[in-house]
CSV table of N, CA, C and O in Angstrom, one decimal:
chain,number,residue,atom,x,y,z
A,25,MET,N,38.8,11.5,54.7
A,25,MET,CA,39.4,10.5,53.9
A,25,MET,C,40.8,10.2,54.4
A,25,MET,O,41.5,11.1,54.7
A,26,ILE,N,41.1,8.9,54.4
A,26,ILE,CA,42.4,8.4,54.7
A,26,ILE,C,42.9,7.6,53.5
A,26,ILE,O,42.2,6.7,53.0
A,27,SER,N,44.0,8.0,53.0
A,27,SER,CA,44.5,7.2,51.8
A,27,SER,C,46.0,7.1,51.9
A,27,SER,O,46.7,7.9,52.5
A,28,GLY,N,46.5,6.1,51.2
A,28,GLY,CA,48.0,5.8,51.1
A,28,GLY,C,48.2,4.6,50.3
A,28,GLY,O,47.3,4.1,49.7
A,29,TRP,N,49.5,4.3,50.1
A,29,TRP,CA,49.8,3.1,49.3
A,29,TRP,C,50.4,2.0,50.2
A,29,TRP,O,50.8,2.3,51.3
A,30,THR,N,50.3,0.8,49.7
A,30,THR,CA,50.8,-0.3,50.5
A,30,THR,C,52.2,-0.8,50.0
A,30,THR,O,52.6,-0.6,48.9
A,31,ASP,N,52.9,-1.4,50.9
A,31,ASP,CA,54.1,-2.1,50.6
A,31,ASP,C,53.7,-3.4,49.9
A,31,ASP,O,52.8,-4.1,50.3
A,32,PRO,N,54.4,-3.7,48.8
A,32,PRO,CA,54.0,-4.9,48.0
A,32,PRO,C,54.0,-6.2,48.9
A,32,PRO,O,53.1,-7.0,48.6
A,33,ALA,N,54.8,-6.2,49.9
A,33,ALA,CA,54.8,-7.4,50.7
A,33,ALA,C,53.5,-7.5,51.6
A,33,ALA,O,53.1,-8.5,52.1
A,34,ASN,N,52.8,-6.3,51.8
A,34,ASN,CA,51.6,-6.3,52.6
A,34,ASN,C,50.4,-6.1,51.8
A,34,ASN,O,49.3,-5.7,52.3
A,35,ASN,N,50.4,-6.3,50.5
A,35,ASN,CA,49.3,-6.1,49.6
A,35,ASN,C,48.6,-7.4,49.4
A,35,ASN,O,49.2,-8.4,49.0
A,36,PRO,N,47.3,-7.5,49.6
A,36,PRO,CA,46.4,-6.4,50.0
A,36,PRO,C,46.4,-6.3,51.5
A,36,PRO,O,46.7,-7.2,52.2
A,37,ILE,N,46.0,-5.1,51.9
A,37,ILE,CA,45.9,-4.8,53.3
A,37,ILE,C,44.6,-5.4,53.9
A,37,ILE,O,43.6,-5.4,53.2
A,38,PRO,N,44.7,-6.1,55.0
A,38,PRO,CA,43.5,-6.7,55.6
A,38,PRO,C,42.4,-5.7,55.9
A,38,PRO,O,42.7,-4.6,56.3
A,39,GLU,N,41.1,-6.1,55.7
A,39,GLU,CA,40.0,-5.2,55.9
A,39,GLU,C,40.0,-4.7,57.4
A,39,GLU,O,39.6,-3.6,57.7
A,40,ALA,N,40.5,-5.5,58.3
A,40,ALA,CA,40.6,-5.1,59.7
A,40,ALA,C,41.4,-3.8,59.9
A,40,ALA,O,41.1,-3.0,60.8
A,41,ASN,N,42.4,-3.6,59.0
A,41,ASN,CA,43.2,-2.4,59.1
A,41,ASN,C,42.3,-1.1,58.8
A,41,ASN,O,42.5,-0.1,59.4
A,42,ALA,N,41.4,-1.3,57.8
A,42,ALA,CA,40.5,-0.2,57.5
A,42,ALA,C,39.6,0.1,58.7
A,42,ALA,O,39.3,1.3,59.0
A,43,HIS,N,39.1,-0.9,59.4
A,43,HIS,CA,38.3,-0.8,60.5
A,43,HIS,C,39.1,-0.1,61.7
A,43,HIS,O,38.5,0.8,62.4
A,44,GLN,N,40.3,-0.4,61.8
A,44,GLN,CA,41.2,0.2,62.9
A,44,GLN,C,41.4,1.7,62.6
A,44,GLN,O,41.4,2.5,63.5
A,45,ALA,N,41.6,2.0,61.3
A,45,ALA,CA,41.7,3.4,60.9
A,45,ALA,C,40.5,4.2,61.3
A,45,ALA,O,40.5,5.3,61.8
A,46,TYR,N,39.3,3.6,61.0
A,46,TYR,CA,38.0,4.3,61.3
A,46,TYR,C,37.9,4.5,62.8
A,46,TYR,O,37.7,5.6,63.3
A,47,LYS,N,38.2,3.5,63.6
A,47,LYS,CA,38.1,3.6,65.0
A,47,LYS,C,39.1,4.5,65.6
A,47,LYS,O,38.9,5.1,66.7
A,48,ALA,N,40.3,4.7,65.0
A,48,ALA,CA,41.2,5.7,65.5
A,48,ALA,C,40.7,7.1,65.4
A,48,ALA,O,41.0,8.0,66.2
A,49,ILE,N,39.8,7.4,64.5
A,49,ILE,CA,39.2,8.7,64.3
A,49,ILE,C,37.8,8.8,65.0
A,49,ILE,O,37.4,9.8,65.6
A,50,ILE,N,37.0,7.7,64.9
A,50,ILE,CA,35.7,7.6,65.4
A,50,ILE,C,35.6,6.4,66.3
A,50,ILE,O,35.3,5.3,65.9
A,51,PRO,N,35.9,6.6,67.6
A,51,PRO,CA,36.1,5.4,68.5
A,51,PRO,C,34.9,4.5,68.7
A,51,PRO,O,35.0,3.3,69.0
A,52,GLN,N,33.7,5.0,68.4
A,52,GLN,CA,32.5,4.1,68.5
A,52,GLN,C,32.5,3.0,67.5
A,52,GLN,O,31.7,2.1,67.6
A,53,GLY,N,33.2,3.2,66.4
A,53,GLY,CA,33.2,2.2,65.3
A,53,GLY,C,32.1,2.5,64.4
A,53,GLY,O,31.2,3.2,64.6
A,54,HIS,N,32.1,1.8,63.2
A,54,HIS,CA,31.1,2.0,62.2
A,54,HIS,C,30.0,1.0,62.3
A,54,HIS,O,30.1,0.0,63.0
A,55,GLN,N,28.8,1.4,61.8
A,55,GLN,CA,27.7,0.5,61.8
A,55,GLN,C,27.4,0.0,60.3
A,55,GLN,O,26.8,-1.0,60.2
A,56,HIS,N,27.8,0.8,59.3
A,56,HIS,CA,27.5,0.4,57.9
A,56,HIS,C,28.8,0.6,57.1
A,56,HIS,O,29.7,1.4,57.4
A,57,GLN,N,28.9,-0.2,56.0
A,57,GLN,CA,30.1,-0.2,55.2
A,57,GLN,C,29.7,-0.5,53.7
A,57,GLN,O,28.9,-1.4,53.5
A,58,ASN,N,30.4,0.2,52.8
A,58,ASN,CA,30.4,-0.2,51.4
A,58,ASN,C,31.8,-0.4,51.0
A,58,ASN,O,32.7,0.2,51.5
A,59,LEU,N,32.0,-1.3,50.0
A,59,LEU,CA,33.3,-1.6,49.5
A,59,LEU,C,33.3,-1.3,48.0
A,59,LEU,O,32.3,-1.4,47.3
A,60,GLY,N,34.5,-0.8,47.5
A,60,GLY,CA,34.6,-0.5,46.1
A,60,GLY,C,36.0,-0.6,45.7
A,60,GLY,O,36.9,-1.0,46.5
A,61,GLU,N,36.3,-0.2,44.5
A,61,GLU,CA,37.6,-0.3,43.9
A,61,GLU,C,37.8,1.0,43.1
A,61,GLU,O,36.9,1.4,42.4
A,62,PHE,N,39.0,1.5,43.1
A,62,PHE,CA,39.4,2.7,42.3
A,62,PHE,C,40.9,2.6,42.0
A,62,PHE,O,41.7,2.5,42.9
A,63,LEU,N,41.2,2.5,40.7
A,63,LEU,CA,42.6,2.5,40.2
A,63,LEU,C,43.3,1.3,40.9
A,63,LEU,O,44.5,1.5,41.2
A,64,GLY,N,42.7,0.2,41.1
A,64,GLY,CA,43.3,-0.9,41.7
A,64,GLY,C,43.3,-0.9,43.2
A,64,GLY,O,43.9,-1.8,43.8
A,65,ALA,N,42.8,0.2,43.8
A,65,ALA,CA,42.8,0.3,45.2
A,65,ALA,C,41.5,-0.2,45.8
A,65,ALA,O,40.4,-0.2,45.2
A,66,THR,N,41.6,-0.7,47.0
A,66,THR,CA,40.4,-1.1,47.8
A,66,THR,C,39.9,0.1,48.5
A,66,THR,O,40.6,0.8,49.2
A,67,VAL,N,38.6,0.4,48.3
A,67,VAL,CA,38.0,1.6,48.9
A,67,VAL,C,36.9,1.1,50.0
A,67,VAL,O,36.0,0.3,49.6
A,68,TYR,N,37.1,1.6,51.2
A,68,TYR,CA,36.2,1.3,52.3
A,68,TYR,C,35.4,2.5,52.6
A,68,TYR,O,36.1,3.5,53.0
A,69,GLU,N,34.1,2.5,52.6
A,69,GLU,CA,33.3,3.7,53.0
A,69,GLU,C,32.5,3.2,54.2
A,69,GLU,O,31.8,2.2,54.2
A,70,MET,N,32.7,3.9,55.3
A,70,MET,CA,32.1,3.5,56.6
A,70,MET,C,31.4,4.7,57.3
A,70,MET,O,31.9,5.8,57.1
A,71,TRP,N,30.3,4.4,58.0
A,71,TRP,CA,29.6,5.5,58.7
A,71,TRP,C,28.7,4.9,59.8
A,71,TRP,O,28.6,3.7,59.9
A,72,ARG,N,28.2,5.8,60.6
A,72,ARG,CA,27.2,5.4,61.6
A,72,ARG,C,25.9,6.1,61.3
A,72,ARG,O,25.8,7.1,60.7
A,73,GLY,N,24.8,5.4,61.7
A,73,GLY,CA,23.5,6.0,61.5
A,73,GLY,C,22.4,5.0,61.8
A,73,GLY,O,22.7,3.8,61.9
A,74,GLU,N,21.2,5.5,62.0
A,74,GLU,CA,20.1,4.6,62.4
A,74,GLU,C,19.8,3.5,61.3
A,74,GLU,O,19.6,2.4,61.6
A,75,GLY,N,19.7,3.9,60.1
A,75,GLY,CA,19.5,3.0,59.0
A,75,GLY,C,20.7,3.1,58.1
A,75,GLY,O,21.6,3.9,58.2
A,76,ARG,N,20.7,2.2,57.1
A,76,ARG,CA,21.9,2.2,56.2
A,76,ARG,C,22.2,3.6,55.6
A,76,ARG,O,23.3,4.0,55.6
A,77,TRP,N,21.2,4.3,55.2
A,77,TRP,CA,21.4,5.6,54.6
A,77,TRP,C,20.6,6.7,55.3
A,77,TRP,O,20.7,7.9,55.0
A,78,ASP,N,19.8,6.3,56.3
A,78,ASP,CA,18.9,7.2,57.0
A,78,ASP,C,19.7,7.8,58.2
A,78,ASP,O,20.3,7.1,59.0
A,79,LYS,N,19.6,9.1,58.4
A,79,LYS,CA,20.1,9.8,59.6
A,79,LYS,C,21.5,9.5,59.9
A,79,LYS,O,21.9,9.1,61.0
A,80,ILE,N,22.4,9.7,58.9
A,80,ILE,CA,23.8,9.5,59.1
A,80,ILE,C,24.3,10.4,60.2
A,80,ILE,O,24.0,11.6,60.1
A,81,GLU,N,25.0,9.9,61.2
A,81,GLU,CA,25.4,10.7,62.3
A,81,GLU,C,26.5,11.7,61.8
A,81,GLU,O,27.3,11.4,61.0
A,82,LYS,N,26.4,12.9,62.3
A,82,LYS,CA,27.4,14.0,62.0
A,82,LYS,C,28.8,13.5,62.3
A,82,LYS,O,29.0,12.9,63.3
A,83,ASP,N,29.7,13.8,61.4
A,83,ASP,CA,31.1,13.5,61.6
A,83,ASP,C,31.4,12.0,61.8
A,83,ASP,O,32.3,11.6,62.6
A,84,SER,N,30.6,11.1,61.1
A,84,SER,CA,30.8,9.7,61.3
A,84,SER,C,31.2,9.0,59.9
A,84,SER,O,31.5,7.9,59.9
A,85,HIS,N,31.2,9.8,58.8
A,85,HIS,CA,31.5,9.2,57.5
A,85,HIS,C,33.0,9.3,57.2
A,85,HIS,O,33.6,10.3,57.3
A,86,LEU,N,33.5,8.2,56.8
A,86,LEU,CA,35.0,8.1,56.5
A,86,LEU,C,35.2,7.2,55.3
A,86,LEU,O,34.6,6.1,55.2
A,87,ILE,N,36.1,7.6,54.4
A,87,ILE,CA,36.5,6.8,53.3
A,87,ILE,C,38.0,6.4,53.5
A,87,ILE,O,38.8,7.3,53.8
A,88,VAL,N,38.3,5.1,53.5
A,88,VAL,CA,39.7,4.6,53.6
A,88,VAL,C,40.1,4.0,52.3
A,88,VAL,O,39.4,3.1,51.9
A,89,VAL,N,41.2,4.4,51.8
A,89,VAL,CA,41.7,3.9,50.5
A,89,VAL,C,43.1,3.4,50.6
A,89,VAL,O,44.0,4.1,51.0
A,90,PHE,N,43.3,2.1,50.2
A,90,PHE,CA,44.7,1.6,50.2
A,90,PHE,C,45.1,1.3,48.7
A,90,PHE,O,44.6,0.4,48.1
A,91,TYR,N,45.9,2.2,48.2
A,91,TYR,CA,46.4,2.0,46.8
A,91,TYR,C,47.5,0.9,46.8
A,91,TYR,O,48.2,0.7,47.7
A,92,PRO,N,47.6,0.2,45.6
A,92,PRO,CA,48.5,-1.0,45.6
A,92,PRO,C,50.0,-0.6,45.5
A,92,PRO,O,50.8,-1.4,45.9
A,93,ASP,N,50.3,0.7,45.1
A,93,ASP,CA,51.6,1.1,45.1
A,93,ASP,C,51.7,2.7,45.0
A,93,ASP,O,50.7,3.3,44.8
A,94,LYS,N,52.9,3.2,45.1
A,94,LYS,CA,53.0,4.7,45.1
A,94,LYS,C,52.6,5.3,43.7
A,94,LYS,O,52.0,6.4,43.7
A,95,ASP,N,52.9,4.6,42.6
A,95,ASP,CA,52.5,5.1,41.3
A,95,ASP,C,51.0,5.3,41.2
A,95,ASP,O,50.5,6.3,40.7
A,96,LYS,N,50.2,4.3,41.7
A,96,LYS,CA,48.7,4.5,41.6
A,96,LYS,C,48.3,5.6,42.6
A,96,LYS,O,47.3,6.3,42.3
A,97,PHE,N,48.9,5.7,43.7
A,97,PHE,CA,48.6,6.8,44.6
A,97,PHE,C,48.8,8.2,44.0
A,97,PHE,O,47.9,9.1,44.1
A,98,ILE,N,49.9,8.3,43.3
A,98,ILE,CA,50.2,9.6,42.6
A,98,ILE,C,49.2,9.8,41.4
A,98,ILE,O,48.7,10.9,41.3
A,99,GLU,N,48.8,8.8,40.7
A,99,GLU,CA,47.8,8.9,39.7
A,99,GLU,C,46.5,9.3,40.3
A,99,GLU,O,45.8,10.2,39.7
A,100,ALA,N,46.1,8.7,41.4
A,100,ALA,CA,44.8,9.0,42.0
A,100,ALA,C,44.8,10.5,42.6
A,100,ALA,O,43.8,11.1,42.6
A,101,SER,N,46.0,11.0,42.9
A,101,SER,CA,46.0,12.3,43.5
A,101,SER,C,45.5,13.4,42.5
A,101,SER,O,45.1,14.5,42.9
A,102,LYS,N,45.6,13.1,41.2
A,102,LYS,CA,45.1,14.0,40.2
A,102,LYS,C,43.5,14.2,40.3
A,102,LYS,O,43.0,15.1,39.8
A,103,PHE,N,42.8,13.3,41.0
A,103,PHE,CA,41.4,13.4,41.2
A,103,PHE,C,41.0,14.1,42.4
A,103,PHE,O,39.8,14.4,42.6
A,104,TYR,N,42.0,14.4,43.3
A,104,TYR,CA,41.7,15.1,44.6
A,104,TYR,C,41.6,16.6,44.3
A,104,TYR,O,42.4,17.1,43.6
A,105,ASN,N,40.6,17.2,44.9
A,105,ASN,CA,40.5,18.7,44.8
A,105,ASN,C,41.4,19.4,45.9
A,105,ASN,O,41.7,20.5,45.7
A,106,SER,N,41.6,18.8,47.0
A,106,SER,CA,42.4,19.4,48.0
A,106,SER,C,43.6,18.6,48.4
A,106,SER,O,43.6,17.4,48.4
């Protein structure tokens, strides 16, 4: 999982930035993606695999979250176990 907050001048972060974050960790890039929202944040879930949910490749699943500000990031941190 990659998470952080955005500068108000850069809010919202372009989807391309989430893709770049994925490729920084998994150079092959993702094949599948889900979008969501949590506490006002855009959540990108990306992974590689033969089918949308079939045979997900090992070490290919990543969640990228851009919170709208530091306060939301701190609020969200209460949901993290680690």
